[in-house]
Amino acid sequence: MLSFALNSARVFLTPRKTAPPIRKNLAFLKPYLRLHRTSTMCSPASPPPPLVVVKEKIELTEAEEKIFRRLLDVVRHFKLPTQLRVAGGWVRDKLLGKESKDIDIALDDMLGREFCEKINQYLDFMGEETRDIGVIQCNPDQSKHLETATMPVFDMRIDFVNLRSETYAENSRIPTMKFGTAEEDAYRRDLTINSLFYNINNNSIEDLTGRGIQDLKSGIIETPLPPKSTFLDDPLRVLRAIRFGARFNFSLDEELQKAAADEEVKAAIGFKISRERIGHEVNLMISGNRPVKAVTYICDLQLFWVVFSLPQNHDVALSERCDRLSVAYMDAAWKSLQLIGYSIFNDEQRRLYLYASLFFPLKNKETYSTKKSKKVTLSSYVILNSLKLKVSDAETVLRLHNAAERFTSLITFLASDENSKIVDLELEGEHFDVPPSSRKRILTGLLLHQIKDYWRVALLLSTLLYPNIDSAEDFMDREFDLEKSRETYFSVMNAINKMGLEDVWKLKPLLNGNDIMKTLQLKNGGPQIREWQQKVLKWQLAHPDGTAEECEEWIMQTLAKRARLSD
């Protein structure tokens, strides 16, 4: 349930209900939209952000000055009336004091391809080498609603596109585009903080909605036009608002929150946006700098099961607060990662670590896949069907879930010297005549061999479960001890390093398949060879200094012992 808290005394002069049509002159909208509606979402981890430091002017780098000077040379050479504007994210980031290489040039009187051709004509006139022009056709599924031309200017690739206005059909997020004014172009953008222009011709910042700079300073995410109609036109903007809100630690405007949680908007997210686009936006959130804040916004806006949709006819029993439980796991996982060191995992490991923690409540719950009528875990279903991510993503998350549970059962032994507890432990029906310390090494080595270079990821995940693996649903009701999690992680990691197993999956087998066939005097391979390869791995883990000859001797002795027992 959404909870709102006003952090400003600013109010609407007129309530926003429907989006008025865009006109050539948008001055009529300014008194209607000028004042902010602000709030912060109620979350213990998300206090109201402080006012943001925004620069009064844009400071160009030497490279940017050189590029913009060249573009103006083209305009002057051909005596063009063209106004050159840098649009969107570059302007926002520069005002926030962040560098950006994403320069998009908006043109008021020609297509991007036409201006690129002018650049090449100018280069030819100057005796310089012309550049290849790339044309990116409109692709609504990738949020490309208009043709974009791209070419390198000096050492930076620049995108060129014309200013535009847009109208939407009722059942589609693909707009009808036409040339527009700079003001129309600003108002048709997703967020006010993305609607700013930098006019290269006169070296000025243009805030044509009248709210972009103030929203940057206030740390507010809101739309240039009324949010509900904006979201119904293109529901992807809901996810973009969430992503930018999390990225900059900004608050979501109160009316934007209400619109995003509206049942009509939620339905539009389901039927207007492809699952690939939803997955792309979620991936950007999970890979961003504040993934927990993004997922918390999704949950607070009652969008969790809209974004991470489940099969319509699934018969899996889920708790009413399963979405909150997912966020709680992810929050603990993120804090644990920050505590032990963000850089211990690479980008891909961090991404899948967070997905695995987010879907912990779904890990052992199965449903039927809609395509092949076979059972899959709910976490795999969401990754493959709701987010349309890679098959390897689903497989890795499943492996992480399984490995985390197995790690949890091993932590007590790996973090202590009490080997006696596992003396009688069976290894998949195979008893090895080895000391308890070797059995510990075998069990650990088999697990790491299976999960490979994701073993540290699985280990950190296991600290979320340990020691209450059987009460995972109660995670929100018990206090998670971050420091204890850190101690457990490093204790087990040190034990693994002490056993020399940190890279065990790279261990070269003493005997390959052909060697085993020769030892067993078999002519053909098959399941029997794979079974013996696993046994050889166990023997090798128990005898790290063993030789191939000793391993062959062990196989022969094992066969002889079986023969005697069968007589």
Coordinates of C-alpha atoms in Angstrom, one line a residue:
M1 CA 0.0 0.0 0.0
L2 CA 1.4 3.4 -1.0
S3 CA 2.2 5.8 1.7
F4 CA 2.8 9.5 0.8
A5 CA 4.4 12.3 2.8
L6 CA 4.4 15.9 1.6
N7 CA 7.8 17.5 1.9
S8 CA 6.8 20.8 0.3
A9 CA 4.1 23.3 0.7
R10 CA 3.8 23.8 -3.0
V11 CA 0.4 22.8 -4.5
F12 CA -1.4 22.7 -7.8
L13 CA -3.3 25.7 -8.9
T14 CA -5.5 23.4 -11.1
P15 CA -5.8 19.6 -10.8
R16 CA -4.3 17.6 -13.6
K17 CA -6.8 15.1 -15.0
T18 CA -6.2 14.7 -18.7
A19 CA -3.5 15.7 -21.1
P20 CA -4.4 18.7 -23.2
P21 CA -3.4 18.5 -26.8
I22 CA 0.0 20.0 -27.6
R23 CA -0.2 23.3 -29.5
K24 CA 2.4 25.3 -31.3
N25 CA 2.4 27.7 -28.4
L26 CA 2.5 25.9 -25.0
A27 CA 2.4 29.0 -22.9
F28 CA -1.2 28.1 -21.8
L29 CA 0.2 25.1 -19.9
K30 CA 2.7 26.9 -17.7
P31 CA 0.4 28.2 -15.0
Y32 CA -1.2 24.8 -15.0
L33 CA 2.0 22.9 -14.6
R34 CA 4.5 25.4 -13.1
L35 CA 4.2 24.4 -9.4
H36 CA 5.6 21.1 -8.1
R37 CA 3.7 18.3 -6.4
T38 CA 6.3 16.6 -4.3
S39 CA 6.4 13.7 -1.9
T40 CA 8.7 11.0 -0.8
M41 CA 7.8 7.4 -0.7
C42 CA 7.5 5.9 2.8
S43 CA 10.5 3.5 3.1
P44 CA 12.8 3.2 6.1
A45 CA 15.8 3.0 3.7
S46 CA 14.7 6.0 1.7
P47 CA 14.8 9.3 3.6
P48 CA 13.9 12.5 1.7
P49 CA 16.9 13.4 -0.4
P50 CA 18.6 16.7 0.3
L51 CA 18.5 19.6 -2.2
V52 CA 20.7 18.9 -5.1
V53 CA 23.7 21.1 -6.2
V54 CA 23.0 22.2 -9.7
K55 CA 25.4 24.3 -11.7
E56 CA 24.3 27.7 -13.0
K57 CA 26.0 27.2 -16.3
I58 CA 27.4 24.4 -18.3
E59 CA 31.1 24.1 -18.4
L60 CA 32.4 22.6 -21.6
T61 CA 35.4 20.3 -21.9
E62 CA 38.0 21.1 -24.5
A63 CA 36.7 18.3 -26.6
E64 CA 33.1 19.5 -26.4
E65 CA 34.1 23.1 -27.3
K66 CA 36.0 21.7 -30.4
I67 CA 33.0 19.6 -31.5
F68 CA 30.4 22.4 -31.0
R69 CA 32.7 24.9 -32.8
R70 CA 32.9 22.5 -35.8
L71 CA 29.1 22.2 -35.9
L72 CA 28.6 26.0 -35.8
D73 CA 31.2 26.3 -38.6
V74 CA 29.0 24.1 -40.8
V75 CA 25.9 26.2 -40.0
R76 CA 27.8 29.5 -40.8
H77 CA 29.4 28.1 -43.9
F78 CA 26.1 27.2 -45.5
K79 CA 24.3 30.2 -44.0
L80 CA 21.8 27.9 -42.4
P81 CA 19.1 29.2 -40.0
T82 CA 19.4 26.0 -38.0
Q83 CA 19.4 26.1 -34.3
L84 CA 21.6 23.4 -32.8
R85 CA 20.6 22.1 -29.4
V86 CA 22.0 19.4 -27.2
A87 CA 19.1 17.5 -25.7
G88 CA 18.2 15.5 -22.7
G89 CA 20.6 13.5 -20.6
W90 CA 23.9 15.3 -21.5
V91 CA 22.4 18.6 -20.3
R92 CA 21.0 17.1 -17.1
D93 CA 24.3 15.4 -16.2
K94 CA 26.5 18.5 -17.0
L95 CA 24.3 20.6 -14.7
L96 CA 24.8 18.0 -12.0
G97 CA 28.5 18.2 -12.4
K98 CA 28.8 14.8 -14.1
E99 CA 30.7 14.2 -17.4
S100 CA 28.8 12.7 -20.3
K101 CA 29.8 11.4 -23.7
D102 CA 26.2 10.9 -24.8
I103 CA 25.7 14.0 -27.0
D104 CA 22.4 14.1 -28.9
I105 CA 21.9 17.1 -31.3
A106 CA 18.3 18.2 -31.9
L107 CA 17.7 20.2 -35.1
D108 CA 14.8 22.5 -35.6
D109 CA 14.6 22.6 -39.4
M110 CA 16.0 19.4 -41.0
L111 CA 16.5 15.7 -40.5
G112 CA 19.6 14.4 -38.8
R113 CA 20.8 12.7 -42.0
E114 CA 20.6 15.9 -43.9
F115 CA 22.7 17.8 -41.4
C116 CA 25.3 15.0 -41.4
E117 CA 25.5 15.3 -45.2
K118 CA 26.2 19.0 -44.7
I119 CA 29.0 18.2 -42.3
N120 CA 30.6 16.0 -44.9
Q121 CA 30.2 18.6 -47.6
Y122 CA 32.0 21.1 -45.3
L123 CA 34.8 18.6 -44.6
D124 CA 35.2 18.0 -48.3
F125 CA 35.4 21.8 -48.8
M126 CA 38.0 22.1 -46.1
G127 CA 40.1 19.3 -47.7
E128 CA 39.4 16.9 -44.8
E129 CA 38.4 13.3 -44.9
T130 CA 34.6 12.8 -44.9
R131 CA 33.0 10.5 -42.3
D132 CA 30.6 7.6 -42.6
I133 CA 27.0 8.4 -41.7
G134 CA 25.0 5.8 -39.9
V135 CA 21.2 5.9 -40.0
I136 CA 19.3 4.2 -37.2
Q137 CA 15.8 3.6 -38.4
C138 CA 12.9 4.0 -36.0
N139 CA 12.5 1.0 -33.8
P140 CA 9.7 1.5 -31.3
D141 CA 10.5 -1.7 -29.4
Q142 CA 13.9 -0.1 -28.6
S143 CA 12.3 3.3 -27.8
K144 CA 13.5 4.6 -31.2
H145 CA 10.5 6.5 -32.5
L146 CA 12.2 8.5 -35.1
E147 CA 15.1 8.1 -37.5
T148 CA 18.4 9.0 -36.0
A149 CA 21.6 9.8 -37.9
T150 CA 25.0 9.2 -36.3
M151 CA 28.5 10.1 -37.3
P152 CA 31.9 10.8 -35.6
V153 CA 32.8 14.4 -35.0
F154 CA 36.5 14.4 -34.3
D155 CA 36.8 11.6 -31.8
M156 CA 33.3 11.4 -30.5
R157 CA 30.2 9.8 -32.1
I158 CA 27.3 12.2 -32.2
D159 CA 23.6 11.5 -32.8
F160 CA 21.5 13.9 -34.8
V161 CA 17.7 14.0 -34.9
N162 CA 15.1 16.6 -35.6
L163 CA 12.9 18.2 -33.0
R164 CA 9.5 16.5 -33.0
S165 CA 6.0 16.4 -31.5
E166 CA 4.0 13.2 -31.2
T167 CA 0.5 11.8 -30.8
Y168 CA -0.5 8.4 -29.6
A169 CA -3.1 5.9 -30.7
E170 CA -5.2 4.5 -27.8
N171 CA -3.9 0.9 -28.0
S172 CA -0.2 1.6 -28.8
R173 CA 2.8 3.1 -27.3
I174 CA 4.2 3.9 -30.8
P175 CA 3.6 7.6 -31.5
T176 CA 2.9 9.3 -34.8
M177 CA 5.8 11.7 -35.2
K178 CA 6.2 15.0 -37.0
F179 CA 8.5 18.1 -36.9
G180 CA 7.9 20.2 -33.9
T181 CA 9.1 23.2 -32.0
A182 CA 11.7 23.1 -29.3
E183 CA 8.9 23.7 -26.8
E184 CA 6.8 20.8 -28.2
D185 CA 9.8 18.6 -28.1
A186 CA 10.5 19.4 -24.5
Y187 CA 6.9 18.7 -23.4
R188 CA 6.7 15.4 -25.2
R189 CA 9.7 14.0 -23.2
D190 CA 9.3 11.5 -20.4
L191 CA 10.6 13.6 -17.4
T192 CA 11.2 17.3 -16.8
I193 CA 14.8 16.6 -15.8
N194 CA 15.3 15.1 -19.3
S195 CA 13.5 18.0 -21.1
L196 CA 16.4 20.5 -20.9
F197 CA 18.3 21.8 -23.9
Y198 CA 21.6 23.4 -24.4
N199 CA 21.5 25.9 -27.3
I200 CA 24.9 25.7 -29.0
N201 CA 24.2 28.8 -31.1
N202 CA 23.9 31.2 -28.2
N203 CA 25.5 29.1 -25.4
S204 CA 22.4 29.0 -23.3
I205 CA 20.4 26.5 -21.2
E206 CA 16.8 26.3 -22.3
D207 CA 14.2 25.1 -19.7
L208 CA 11.1 25.3 -21.9
T209 CA 8.8 23.4 -19.4
G210 CA 9.8 25.9 -16.8
R211 CA 10.4 23.1 -14.3
G212 CA 13.4 21.1 -15.4
I213 CA 16.1 23.0 -13.5
Q214 CA 14.0 23.4 -10.4
D215 CA 13.1 19.7 -10.3
L216 CA 16.9 19.0 -10.5
K217 CA 17.5 21.3 -7.6
S218 CA 14.6 19.8 -5.6
G219 CA 15.4 16.2 -6.4
I220 CA 12.0 15.6 -7.9
I221 CA 11.0 13.1 -10.7
E222 CA 7.9 14.4 -12.5
T223 CA 6.5 14.5 -16.1
P224 CA 6.2 17.6 -18.2
L225 CA 2.5 16.8 -19.0
P226 CA -0.1 15.2 -16.6
P227 CA 1.4 11.9 -15.5
K228 CA -1.5 9.5 -16.1
S229 CA -2.0 10.5 -19.7
T230 CA 1.8 10.5 -20.2
F231 CA 2.0 7.0 -18.8
L232 CA -1.1 5.8 -20.8
D233 CA 0.6 7.1 -24.0
D234 CA 3.8 5.2 -23.2
P235 CA 3.7 3.1 -20.0
L236 CA 7.5 2.4 -20.4
R237 CA 7.8 5.9 -18.9
V238 CA 6.7 4.5 -15.5
L239 CA 9.8 2.3 -15.4
R240 CA 12.0 5.1 -16.6
A241 CA 10.7 7.4 -13.9
I242 CA 11.5 4.7 -11.3
R243 CA 15.0 4.1 -12.8
F244 CA 15.9 7.8 -12.8
G245 CA 14.5 8.3 -9.4
A246 CA 16.7 5.5 -8.0
R247 CA 19.7 6.5 -10.0
F248 CA 19.8 10.1 -8.7
N249 CA 18.2 9.3 -5.4
F250 CA 15.3 11.6 -6.2
S251 CA 11.7 11.6 -4.9
L252 CA 8.8 10.6 -7.1
D253 CA 6.3 13.4 -7.5
E254 CA 3.1 12.6 -5.6
E255 CA 0.7 12.7 -8.5
L256 CA 3.2 10.7 -10.6
Q257 CA 3.1 8.0 -7.8
K258 CA -0.7 7.9 -7.9
A259 CA -0.7 7.7 -11.7
A260 CA 1.9 4.9 -11.8
A261 CA -0.2 2.9 -9.3
D262 CA -3.4 3.5 -11.2
E263 CA -5.1 0.3 -12.3
E264 CA -5.5 1.6 -15.9
V265 CA -1.8 2.4 -16.1
K266 CA -0.9 -1.0 -14.7
A267 CA -3.0 -2.7 -17.3
A268 CA -1.3 -0.6 -20.0
I269 CA 2.1 -1.7 -18.8
G270 CA 0.9 -5.3 -19.4
F271 CA -0.5 -4.9 -22.9
K272 CA 1.4 -1.9 -24.4
I273 CA 5.0 -2.7 -23.5
S274 CA 6.9 -5.8 -24.7
R275 CA 8.4 -8.0 -22.0
E276 CA 11.8 -7.4 -23.6
R277 CA 11.5 -3.7 -22.9
I278 CA 10.4 -4.3 -19.4
G279 CA 13.4 -6.7 -18.9
H280 CA 15.8 -4.1 -20.4
E281 CA 14.6 -1.4 -17.9
V282 CA 14.8 -3.7 -15.0
N283 CA 18.3 -4.8 -16.0
L284 CA 19.4 -1.2 -16.0
M285 CA 17.9 -0.8 -12.5
I286 CA 19.5 -3.9 -11.1
S287 CA 22.9 -2.9 -12.7
G288 CA 22.6 0.7 -11.4
N289 CA 23.9 2.4 -8.3
R290 CA 20.7 2.0 -6.2
P291 CA 19.0 -1.2 -7.2
V292 CA 17.2 -1.7 -3.9
K293 CA 15.6 1.8 -4.1
A294 CA 14.4 1.0 -7.7
V295 CA 12.8 -2.3 -6.6
T296 CA 11.4 -0.6 -3.5
Y297 CA 9.7 1.9 -5.7
I298 CA 8.3 -0.9 -7.9
C299 CA 6.9 -2.5 -4.7
D300 CA 5.5 0.6 -3.2
L301 CA 3.7 1.5 -6.4
Q302 CA 2.1 -1.9 -6.3
L303 CA 3.8 -2.8 -9.6
F304 CA 5.8 -5.8 -8.3
W305 CA 3.6 -8.5 -9.9
V306 CA 3.0 -6.4 -12.9
V307 CA 6.7 -6.2 -13.6
F308 CA 7.7 -9.7 -12.3
S309 CA 4.5 -11.3 -13.6
L310 CA 3.6 -14.9 -12.8
P311 CA 1.7 -17.4 -15.0
Q312 CA -2.0 -16.6 -14.9
N313 CA -3.1 -20.1 -13.8
H314 CA -0.3 -21.0 -11.5
D315 CA -1.3 -23.0 -8.4
V316 CA 1.6 -22.0 -6.2
A317 CA 0.8 -20.7 -2.8
L318 CA 2.6 -17.4 -2.1
S319 CA 2.4 -15.3 1.0
E320 CA 0.6 -11.9 0.8
R321 CA 3.8 -10.1 1.5
C322 CA 6.0 -12.1 -0.9
D323 CA 6.8 -9.0 -2.8
R324 CA 8.0 -7.3 0.4
L325 CA 10.0 -10.4 1.4
S326 CA 11.7 -10.3 -2.0
V327 CA 12.7 -6.6 -1.4
A328 CA 13.9 -7.5 2.1
Y329 CA 16.2 -10.2 0.8
M330 CA 17.6 -8.0 -1.9
D331 CA 18.1 -5.2 0.6
A332 CA 20.1 -7.5 3.0
A333 CA 22.1 -8.9 0.0
W334 CA 23.0 -5.4 -1.2
K335 CA 24.0 -4.3 2.3
S336 CA 26.1 -7.4 2.8
L337 CA 27.9 -6.8 -0.5
Q338 CA 28.6 -3.2 0.4
L339 CA 30.0 -4.3 3.8
I340 CA 32.4 -6.9 2.5
G341 CA 33.5 -4.9 -0.6
Y342 CA 31.5 -4.0 -3.7
S343 CA 34.5 -4.9 -6.0
I344 CA 34.8 -8.5 -4.9
F345 CA 32.3 -9.4 -7.7
N346 CA 32.4 -8.3 -11.4
D347 CA 29.4 -6.6 -12.9
E348 CA 27.8 -9.8 -14.2
Q349 CA 28.2 -11.5 -10.8
R350 CA 26.7 -8.6 -9.0
R351 CA 23.7 -8.5 -11.3
L352 CA 22.9 -12.2 -11.0
Y353 CA 23.6 -12.0 -7.2
L354 CA 20.9 -9.4 -6.9
Y355 CA 18.5 -11.3 -9.1
A356 CA 19.1 -14.4 -7.0
S357 CA 18.4 -12.6 -3.7
L358 CA 15.3 -10.8 -5.1
F359 CA 13.8 -14.2 -6.2
F360 CA 14.8 -16.1 -3.0
P361 CA 11.1 -16.4 -2.0
L362 CA 10.4 -18.1 -5.4
K363 CA 13.4 -20.4 -5.4
N364 CA 11.8 -23.8 -4.5
K365 CA 8.3 -23.1 -6.0
E366 CA 7.6 -24.7 -9.3
T367 CA 5.0 -24.0 -12.0
Y368 CA 4.4 -25.3 -15.5
S369 CA 6.1 -23.5 -18.4
T370 CA 3.6 -22.1 -20.8
K371 CA 5.7 -23.2 -23.8
K372 CA 7.0 -26.7 -23.2
S373 CA 4.5 -27.8 -20.5
K374 CA 7.4 -28.7 -18.2
K375 CA 7.9 -27.6 -14.7
V376 CA 10.2 -24.7 -13.9
T377 CA 10.9 -22.7 -10.8
L378 CA 8.9 -19.5 -10.5
S379 CA 12.2 -17.6 -10.4
S380 CA 13.2 -19.2 -13.8
Y381 CA 9.7 -18.4 -15.2
V382 CA 10.0 -14.7 -14.2
I383 CA 13.5 -14.4 -15.7
L384 CA 12.7 -16.1 -18.9
N385 CA 9.0 -15.1 -19.5
S386 CA 8.4 -11.9 -17.6
L387 CA 11.7 -10.2 -18.2
K388 CA 12.8 -12.1 -21.3
L389 CA 16.4 -12.3 -20.1
K390 CA 18.9 -14.9 -21.2
V391 CA 18.5 -18.6 -20.6
S392 CA 21.9 -18.5 -19.0
D393 CA 20.7 -15.9 -16.5
A394 CA 17.9 -18.3 -15.3
E395 CA 20.2 -21.2 -15.2
T396 CA 22.8 -19.3 -13.1
V397 CA 20.2 -18.0 -10.7
L398 CA 18.9 -21.5 -10.2
R399 CA 22.4 -22.8 -9.6
L400 CA 23.0 -20.0 -7.1
H401 CA 19.8 -20.9 -5.2
N402 CA 20.8 -24.5 -5.0
A403 CA 24.4 -23.8 -4.1
A404 CA 23.4 -21.3 -1.4
E405 CA 21.3 -23.9 0.3
R406 CA 24.1 -26.5 0.1
F407 CA 26.6 -23.9 1.4
T408 CA 24.2 -23.3 4.4
S409 CA 24.5 -26.9 5.4
L410 CA 28.3 -26.8 5.1
I411 CA 28.9 -23.5 6.9
T412 CA 29.1 -25.0 10.4
F413 CA 31.8 -27.5 9.3
L414 CA 33.7 -25.1 7.1
A415 CA 33.8 -22.4 9.7
S416 CA 35.0 -24.6 12.5
D417 CA 37.5 -27.4 13.2
E418 CA 34.9 -29.8 14.4
N419 CA 35.4 -32.6 11.8
S420 CA 34.0 -35.4 13.9
K421 CA 30.4 -34.4 13.0
I422 CA 30.9 -35.5 9.4
V423 CA 32.9 -38.6 9.9
D424 CA 30.0 -40.8 8.9
L425 CA 28.6 -38.6 6.3
E426 CA 27.8 -40.4 3.0
L427 CA 29.0 -39.0 -0.3
E428 CA 26.2 -40.0 -2.6
G429 CA 26.3 -43.6 -1.4
E430 CA 30.1 -43.8 -1.8
H431 CA 32.1 -44.3 1.5
F432 CA 35.7 -43.2 1.2
D433 CA 38.3 -44.5 3.7
V434 CA 39.7 -41.0 4.4
P435 CA 40.0 -38.9 7.5
P436 CA 37.2 -36.4 8.3
S437 CA 39.2 -33.4 7.1
S438 CA 39.4 -35.0 3.6
R439 CA 35.7 -35.6 3.6
K440 CA 35.2 -31.9 4.3
R441 CA 37.4 -31.2 1.4
I442 CA 35.5 -33.6 -0.9
L443 CA 32.1 -32.1 0.0
T444 CA 33.3 -28.5 -0.4
G445 CA 35.2 -29.3 -3.6
L446 CA 32.2 -30.9 -5.3
L447 CA 30.1 -27.9 -4.5
L448 CA 32.7 -25.4 -5.8
H449 CA 33.3 -27.6 -8.8
Q450 CA 29.7 -27.3 -9.7
I451 CA 29.2 -23.6 -9.1
K452 CA 32.6 -22.6 -10.4
D453 CA 33.7 -19.0 -10.3
Y454 CA 30.3 -18.0 -8.8
W455 CA 31.1 -19.8 -5.5
R456 CA 31.8 -16.6 -3.7
V457 CA 28.4 -15.3 -4.9
A458 CA 26.7 -18.4 -3.6
L459 CA 28.5 -18.2 -0.3
L460 CA 27.5 -14.6 0.3
L461 CA 23.9 -15.5 -0.6
S462 CA 24.0 -18.4 1.8
T463 CA 24.7 -16.0 4.7
L464 CA 21.2 -14.6 4.2
L465 CA 19.8 -18.1 4.9
Y466 CA 22.2 -19.2 7.6
P467 CA 21.3 -20.5 10.1
N468 CA 17.6 -20.3 9.5
I469 CA 17.3 -22.1 6.2
D470 CA 14.0 -23.7 7.1
S471 CA 12.4 -20.4 8.1
A472 CA 13.1 -18.3 5.0
E473 CA 9.6 -17.0 4.9
D474 CA 10.2 -15.4 8.4
F475 CA 13.2 -13.3 7.1
M476 CA 11.3 -10.1 7.5
D477 CA 10.4 -10.9 11.1
R478 CA 13.9 -11.6 12.4
E479 CA 16.7 -9.2 12.6
F480 CA 19.4 -9.8 10.0
D481 CA 22.9 -9.4 11.5
L482 CA 25.1 -7.8 8.8
E483 CA 28.3 -8.1 10.9
K484 CA 27.6 -11.8 11.6
S485 CA 27.0 -12.3 7.8
R486 CA 30.4 -10.7 7.1
E487 CA 32.2 -12.8 9.7
T488 CA 30.6 -16.0 8.3
Y489 CA 31.5 -15.1 4.8
F490 CA 35.2 -14.5 5.5
S491 CA 35.5 -17.4 7.9
V492 CA 34.2 -19.9 5.2
M493 CA 36.2 -18.2 2.5
N494 CA 39.4 -18.5 4.5
A495 CA 38.6 -22.2 5.2
I496 CA 38.2 -22.8 1.5
N497 CA 41.4 -21.0 0.7
K498 CA 43.2 -23.0 3.4
M499 CA 42.1 -26.2 1.7
G500 CA 43.4 -24.9 -1.6
L501 CA 39.9 -25.2 -3.3
E502 CA 39.4 -21.6 -4.5
D503 CA 40.0 -22.6 -8.1
V504 CA 39.0 -26.3 -7.8
W505 CA 36.9 -26.2 -11.0
K506 CA 40.1 -25.6 -13.0
L507 CA 41.6 -28.9 -11.6
K508 CA 42.8 -31.1 -14.4
P509 CA 41.5 -34.7 -14.0
L510 CA 44.1 -37.3 -13.3
L511 CA 42.3 -39.6 -15.6
N512 CA 40.2 -38.6 -18.6
G513 CA 37.4 -40.7 -20.2
N514 CA 39.7 -42.7 -22.4
D515 CA 42.0 -43.5 -19.4
I516 CA 39.0 -44.7 -17.4
M517 CA 37.8 -46.9 -20.3
K518 CA 41.2 -48.4 -20.6
T519 CA 41.4 -49.1 -16.9
L520 CA 38.0 -50.7 -16.8
Q521 CA 38.7 -52.5 -20.1
L522 CA 35.6 -51.1 -21.8
K523 CA 35.2 -50.5 -25.5
N524 CA 32.4 -48.0 -25.3
G525 CA 31.7 -45.1 -23.1
G526 CA 28.3 -44.0 -21.6
P527 CA 26.8 -43.4 -18.2
Q528 CA 29.3 -45.7 -16.5
I529 CA 32.2 -43.6 -17.6
R530 CA 30.5 -40.4 -16.4
E531 CA 29.8 -42.1 -13.0
W532 CA 33.5 -43.1 -12.7
Q533 CA 34.6 -39.6 -13.7
Q534 CA 32.7 -38.2 -10.7
K535 CA 34.3 -40.9 -8.5
V536 CA 37.7 -40.0 -9.7
L537 CA 37.0 -36.3 -8.9
K538 CA 36.1 -37.3 -5.4
W539 CA 39.2 -39.4 -5.0
Q540 CA 41.4 -36.6 -6.4
L541 CA 39.8 -34.1 -3.9
A542 CA 40.6 -36.5 -1.1
H543 CA 44.1 -37.1 -2.3
P544 CA 45.4 -33.7 -3.6
D545 CA 48.9 -35.0 -4.0
G546 CA 47.8 -38.3 -5.7
T547 CA 49.1 -39.5 -9.0
A548 CA 47.4 -41.0 -12.0
E549 CA 48.9 -44.3 -11.3
E550 CA 47.7 -44.3 -7.7
C551 CA 44.2 -43.3 -8.9
E552 CA 44.2 -46.3 -11.4
E553 CA 45.3 -48.6 -8.6
W554 CA 42.4 -47.3 -6.5
I555 CA 39.9 -48.1 -9.3
M556 CA 41.3 -51.6 -9.6
Q557 CA 41.1 -52.2 -5.9
T558 CA 37.5 -50.9 -5.8
L559 CA 36.5 -53.2 -8.6
A560 CA 38.2 -56.2 -6.9
K561 CA 36.4 -55.3 -3.6
R562 CA 33.0 -55.2 -5.4
A563 CA 33.7 -58.6 -7.1
R564 CA 34.5 -60.2 -3.7
L565 CA 31.3 -58.7 -2.1
S566 CA 29.2 -60.0 -5.0
D567 CA 30.4 -63.6 -4.7

